[in-house]
PDB file of C-alpha atoms in Angstrom:
ATOM      1  CA  VAL O 137     -57.150 -17.390-127.848  1.00  0.00           C
ATOM      2  CA  GLY O 138     -59.559 -17.758-124.959  1.00  0.00           C
ATOM      3  CA  ASN O 139     -63.100 -19.053-124.617  1.00  0.00           C
ATOM      4  CA  PRO O 140     -64.018 -19.145-128.316  1.00  0.00           C
ATOM      5  CA  ALA O 141     -67.756 -19.058-128.995  1.00  0.00           C
ATOM      6  CA  MET O 142     -68.917 -22.663-129.159  1.00  0.00           C
ATOM      7  CA  PRO O 143     -71.689 -23.830-131.479  1.00  0.00           C
ATOM      8  CA  PRO O 144     -75.139 -23.901-129.861  1.00  0.00           C
ATOM      9  CA  ALA O 145     -76.085 -27.137-128.096  1.00  0.00           C
ATOM     10  CA  GLY O 146     -77.400 -29.683-130.522  1.00  0.00           C
ATOM     11  CA  THR O 147     -75.334 -28.408-133.465  1.00  0.00           C
ATOM     12  CA  ALA O 148     -71.968 -29.875-132.478  1.00  0.00           C
ATOM     13  CA  ARG O 149     -70.994 -33.519-132.262  1.00  0.00           C
ATOM     14  CA  GLU O 150     -69.577 -32.907-128.770  1.00  0.00           C
ATOM     15  CA  PRO O 151     -71.402 -30.085-126.960  1.00  0.00           C
ATOM     16  CA  LEU O 152     -68.790 -27.906-125.269  1.00  0.00           C
ATOM     17  CA  ASP O 153     -69.500 -25.563-122.374  1.00  0.00           C
ATOM     18  CA  PRO O 154     -68.160 -21.978-122.301  1.00  0.00           C
ATOM     19  CA  LEU O 155     -64.939 -21.357-120.381  1.00  0.00           C
ATOM     20  CA  PRO O 156     -65.363 -17.807-118.959  1.00  0.00           C
ATOM     21  CA  ALA O 157     -62.098 -17.850-116.998  1.00  0.00           C
ATOM     22  CA  ALA O 158     -60.252 -18.788-120.199  1.00  0.00           C
ATOM     23  CA  ALA O 159     -61.213 -15.443-121.745  1.00  0.00           C
ATOM     24  CA  LEU O 160     -59.771 -13.593-118.738  1.00  0.00           C
ATOM     25  CA  GLU O 161     -56.663 -15.767-118.887  1.00  0.00           C
ATOM     26  CA  SER O 162     -56.056 -15.049-122.561  1.00  0.00           C
ATOM     27  CA  VAL O 163     -56.536 -11.308-122.095  1.00  0.00           C
ATOM     28  CA  ALA O 164     -53.962 -11.353-119.271  1.00  0.00           C
ATOM     29  CA  VAL O 165     -51.467 -13.390-121.315  1.00  0.00           C
ATOM     30  CA  ALA O 166     -51.951 -11.193-124.376  1.00  0.00           C
ATOM     31  CA  GLY O 167     -51.413  -8.083-122.251  1.00  0.00           C
ATOM     32  CA  ARG O 168     -48.102  -9.440-120.967  1.00  0.00           C
ATOM     33  CA  LEU O 169     -47.002 -10.183-124.537  1.00  0.00           C
ATOM     34  CA  GLY O 170     -48.200  -6.909-126.042  1.00  0.00           C
ATOM     35  CA  ALA O 171     -50.754  -8.719-128.185  1.00  0.00           C
ATOM     36  CA  ARG O 172     -54.528  -8.672-128.620  1.00  0.00           C
ATOM     37  CA  ALA O 173     -56.488 -11.659-127.342  1.00  0.00           C
ATOM     38  CA  LEU O 174     -59.002 -13.405-129.553  1.00  0.00           C
ATOM     39  CA  THR O 175     -62.051 -14.315-127.495  1.00  0.00           C
ATOM     40  CA  GLY O 176     -65.671 -15.278-128.052  1.00  0.00           C
ATOM     41  CA  PRO O 177     -66.930 -15.087-131.643  1.00  0.00           C
ATOM     42  CA  ALA O 178     -63.705 -13.340-132.780  1.00  0.00           C
ATOM     43  CA  ALA O 179     -61.685 -16.505-132.057  1.00  0.00           C
ATOM     44  CA  THR O 180     -62.652 -18.284-135.264  1.00  0.00           C
ATOM     45  CA  GLU O 181     -60.706 -21.089-136.839  1.00  0.00           C
ATOM     46  CA  SER O 182     -60.217 -18.946-139.963  1.00  0.00           C
ATOM     47  CA  VAL O 183     -58.666 -16.043-138.030  1.00  0.00           C
ATOM     48  CA  VAL O 184     -56.425 -18.351-135.994  1.00  0.00           C
ATOM     49  CA  ARG O 185     -55.276 -20.211-139.139  1.00  0.00           C
ATOM     50  CA  ALA O 186     -54.431 -16.903-140.812  1.00  0.00           C
ATOM     51  CA  ARG O 187     -52.407 -15.642-137.835  1.00  0.00           C
ATOM     52  CA  LEU O 188     -50.542 -18.845-136.908  1.00  0.00           C
ATOM     53  CA  PRO O 189     -47.764 -18.516-139.532  1.00  0.00           C
ATOM     54  CA  ARG O 190     -46.762 -15.083-138.130  1.00  0.00           C
ATOM     55  CA  ALA O 191     -47.129 -15.954-134.439  1.00  0.00           C
ATOM     56  CA  ARG O 192     -44.058 -16.196-132.238  1.00  0.00           C
ATOM     57  CA  VAL O 193     -46.098 -17.461-129.274  1.00  0.00           C
ATOM     58  CA  VAL O 194     -49.478 -19.203-129.322  1.00  0.00           C
ATOM     59  CA  HIS O 195     -51.663 -19.472-126.233  1.00  0.00           C
ATOM     60  CA  LEU O 196     -54.860 -21.518-126.554  1.00  0.00           C
ATOM     61  CA  ALA O 197     -57.267 -21.453-123.598  1.00  0.00           C
ATOM     62  CA  THR O 198     -60.063 -23.577-125.001  1.00  0.00           C
ATOM     63  CA  HIS O 199     -61.388 -27.100-125.245  1.00  0.00           C
ATOM     64  CA  GLY O 200     -59.619 -29.839-127.125  1.00  0.00           C
ATOM     65  CA  LEU O 201     -60.248 -33.468-127.795  1.00  0.00           C
ATOM     66  CA  VAL O 202     -57.452 -35.986-128.273  1.00  0.00           C
ATOM     67  CA  PHE O 203     -57.917 -39.525-129.511  1.00  0.00           C
ATOM     68  CA  SER O 204     -55.129 -41.981-128.777  1.00  0.00           C
ATOM     69  CA  ALA O 205     -56.311 -44.790-131.030  1.00  0.00           C
ATOM     70  CA  ASP O 206     -54.275 -44.882-134.228  1.00  0.00           C
ATOM     71  CA  SER O 207     -57.460 -45.013-136.289  1.00  0.00           C
ATOM     72  CA  LEU O 208     -58.813 -41.808-134.667  1.00  0.00           C
ATOM     73  CA  VAL O 209     -55.732 -39.708-133.887  1.00  0.00           C
ATOM     74  CA  ARG O 210     -56.305 -37.445-136.917  1.00  0.00           C
ATOM     75  CA  ALA O 211     -59.793 -36.654-135.600  1.00  0.00           C
ATOM     76  CA  SER O 212     -58.259 -34.863-132.563  1.00  0.00           C
ATOM     77  CA  PHE O 213     -58.856 -31.107-132.469  1.00  0.00           C
ATOM     78  CA  VAL O 214     -58.596 -27.805-130.627  1.00  0.00           C
ATOM     79  CA  ALA O 215     -62.003 -26.117-130.418  1.00  0.00           C
ATOM     80  CA  LEU O 216     -62.317 -22.646-131.910  1.00  0.00           C
ATOM     81  CA  ALA O 217     -65.326 -20.599-132.958  1.00  0.00           C
ATOM     82  CA  PRO O 218     -66.891 -21.857-136.186  1.00  0.00           C
ATOM     83  CA  ASP O 219     -67.463 -19.529-139.114  1.00  0.00           C
ATOM     84  CA  ARG O 220     -68.691 -19.783-142.697  1.00  0.00           C
ATOM     85  CA  ALA O 221     -65.424 -21.302-143.931  1.00  0.00           C
ATOM     86  CA  ASN O 222     -64.502 -23.675-141.085  1.00  0.00           C
ATOM     87  CA  ASP O 223     -66.240 -25.803-138.462  1.00  0.00           C
ATOM     88  CA  GLY O 224     -64.062 -24.598-135.560  1.00  0.00           C
ATOM     89  CA  ARG O 225     -62.082 -27.840-135.194  1.00  0.00           C
ATOM     90  CA  LEU O 226     -58.407 -27.062-135.706  1.00  0.00           C
TER      91      LEU O 226
END
């Protein structure tokens, strides 16, 4: 996964900027592994969730947010593209 499409500014709790080099990185990694990279709007949380159980290797070139406080640790996430079923916070 590289540079998933982020929600437009003003629609996310934490606005996240695009990571153009992350898309190139994920395409290069996928090519070395004989896989297909998920980038931009194709890198949705739903698609990633569906593919994770079959994946031997997972490469995530995206934003993430980690909370260290015990009361917030479960709010940590890896940012993916949102879709109709999920908000993009894995």
